[in-house]
């Protein structure tokens, strides 16, 4: 792939030509919500494609030969930065809708204990797990946390991600949660991609509140949520609703506080055990994430709604679990499904969306086309940014991933290797060479 740079481009414009397979993932007629059922396989492939972007937006999408015949383009071609994709694959930049990037150290002791046979819950009860990441974040300076987040965002972009959700959740005091959100904001302001911030003050009950979780829930509801909302540090509030974390009643309480302060809600749901979902539906959650355990009745409810089931198979892989979420059952029932990395130090230390897609194909029996749609347009739906992100269509943000492969199915096929050769984030080119 070669980029003919005539910098600075006076029109702030980019033309990608000779795209072997251009996966537009563009709208399916008659579908206005997240993709579900067989619509998930409609990824809109154009052979020998071209894309014109101006001012950070996509303005036209089609065949290379038609693009080059366009009178406006003929007249302005010299002023445009042209990228010859030489037959490579281009798809919408991935939307990684579930990540926990604000932590200080990897949890290597937990990793070894699990190899020796301890479970995630046993390690947490013995003082490892989420609680063992708190001290590092509480002590860290905001600037050093921002540096950590920035390093992850750059790695994500190198793997084709152009939009990422970023949660707090490893401080669990008002001060350290707000500091984590400020670190996310600081890193986001330096990254050309797009970040959607989520307050996860309700990650676990920190040990100083053990036995009096209600007092901690009040801090989440009366301090963290109002302050994060007032300072516009987060768009979403998340809760880890499961055994060992927060109860369904506490989750409802936290959702109600979020709603009152104008934050939208999402939740870690069904990771370790099943929780009945209907009490939460009145809050119109943007997503329920993990969903390893979910009842048939709840699946039928979700099939009628736009709440996205975000599956994070990296966590199952890294915890060495035999079971994965039942993606086939969810998709075939009509539940909108997204894929995300769940990047975090305990259960899923990967920022690679292609890896998440590979696991989705091999362990959850999703087709490569379903994995593409789940990692792009449905991720955008999970973050409620699908009006701007997740597909290659005129008017949307110029967020593109280029892969040095001939066929899009190679993206999940070559697991553990990174074939992303270029990422374009809001019109800004980040090349790997
Ligand atoms: O999504 N389940 C809760 N949160 C993370 C794990 C966090 C951790 O272990 O540090 C998850 O798997
Ligand atoms: Fe998570």
PDB file of N, CA and C in Angstrom, residues 185 227-235:
ATOM      1  N   UNK A 185     -10.247  11.546  29.836  1.00  0.00           N
ATOM      2  CA  UNK A 185     -10.491  12.766  29.037  1.00  0.00           C
ATOM      3  C   UNK A 185      -9.183  13.333  28.487  1.00  0.00           C
ATOM      4  N   UNK A 227     -21.308  14.169  40.302  1.00  0.00           N
ATOM      5  CA  UNK A 227     -20.107  14.934  39.955  1.00  0.00           C
ATOM      6  C   UNK A 227     -19.642  14.609  38.526  1.00  0.00           C
ATOM      7  N   UNK A 228     -19.639  13.316  38.182  1.00  0.00           N
ATOM      8  CA  UNK A 228     -19.211  12.923  36.824  1.00  0.00           C
ATOM      9  C   UNK A 228     -20.161  13.521  35.790  1.00  0.00           C
ATOM     10  N   UNK A 229     -21.449  13.542  36.112  1.00  0.00           N
ATOM     11  CA  UNK A 229     -22.438  14.086  35.162  1.00  0.00           C
ATOM     12  C   UNK A 229     -22.271  15.605  35.047  1.00  0.00           C
ATOM     13  N   UNK A 230     -22.152  16.266  36.203  1.00  0.00           N
ATOM     14  CA  UNK A 230     -22.033  17.741  36.196  1.00  0.00           C
ATOM     15  C   UNK A 230     -20.808  18.182  35.399  1.00  0.00           C
ATOM     16  N   UNK A 231     -19.710  17.472  35.570  1.00  0.00           N
ATOM     17  CA  UNK A 231     -18.477  17.866  34.872  1.00  0.00           C
ATOM     18  C   UNK A 231     -18.354  17.213  33.494  1.00  0.00           C
ATOM     19  N   UNK A 232     -19.421  16.551  33.072  1.00  0.00           N
ATOM     20  CA  UNK A 232     -19.459  15.886  31.750  1.00  0.00           C
ATOM     21  C   UNK A 232     -18.241  14.987  31.536  1.00  0.00           C
ATOM     22  N   UNK A 233     -17.867  14.271  32.598  1.00  0.00           N
ATOM     23  CA  UNK A 233     -16.707  13.378  32.502  1.00  0.00           C
ATOM     24  C   UNK A 233     -17.103  12.004  31.982  1.00  0.00           C
ATOM     25  N   UNK A 234     -18.396  11.684  31.989  1.00  0.00           N
ATOM     26  CA  UNK A 234     -18.830  10.362  31.520  1.00  0.00           C
ATOM     27  C   UNK A 234     -20.168  10.500  30.821  1.00  0.00           C
ATOM     28  N   UNK A 235     -20.369   9.639  29.825  1.00  0.00           N
ATOM     29  CA  UNK A 235     -21.681   9.590  29.155  1.00  0.00           C
ATOM     30  C   UNK A 235     -22.537   8.465  29.722  1.00  0.00           C
TER      31      UNK A 235
END
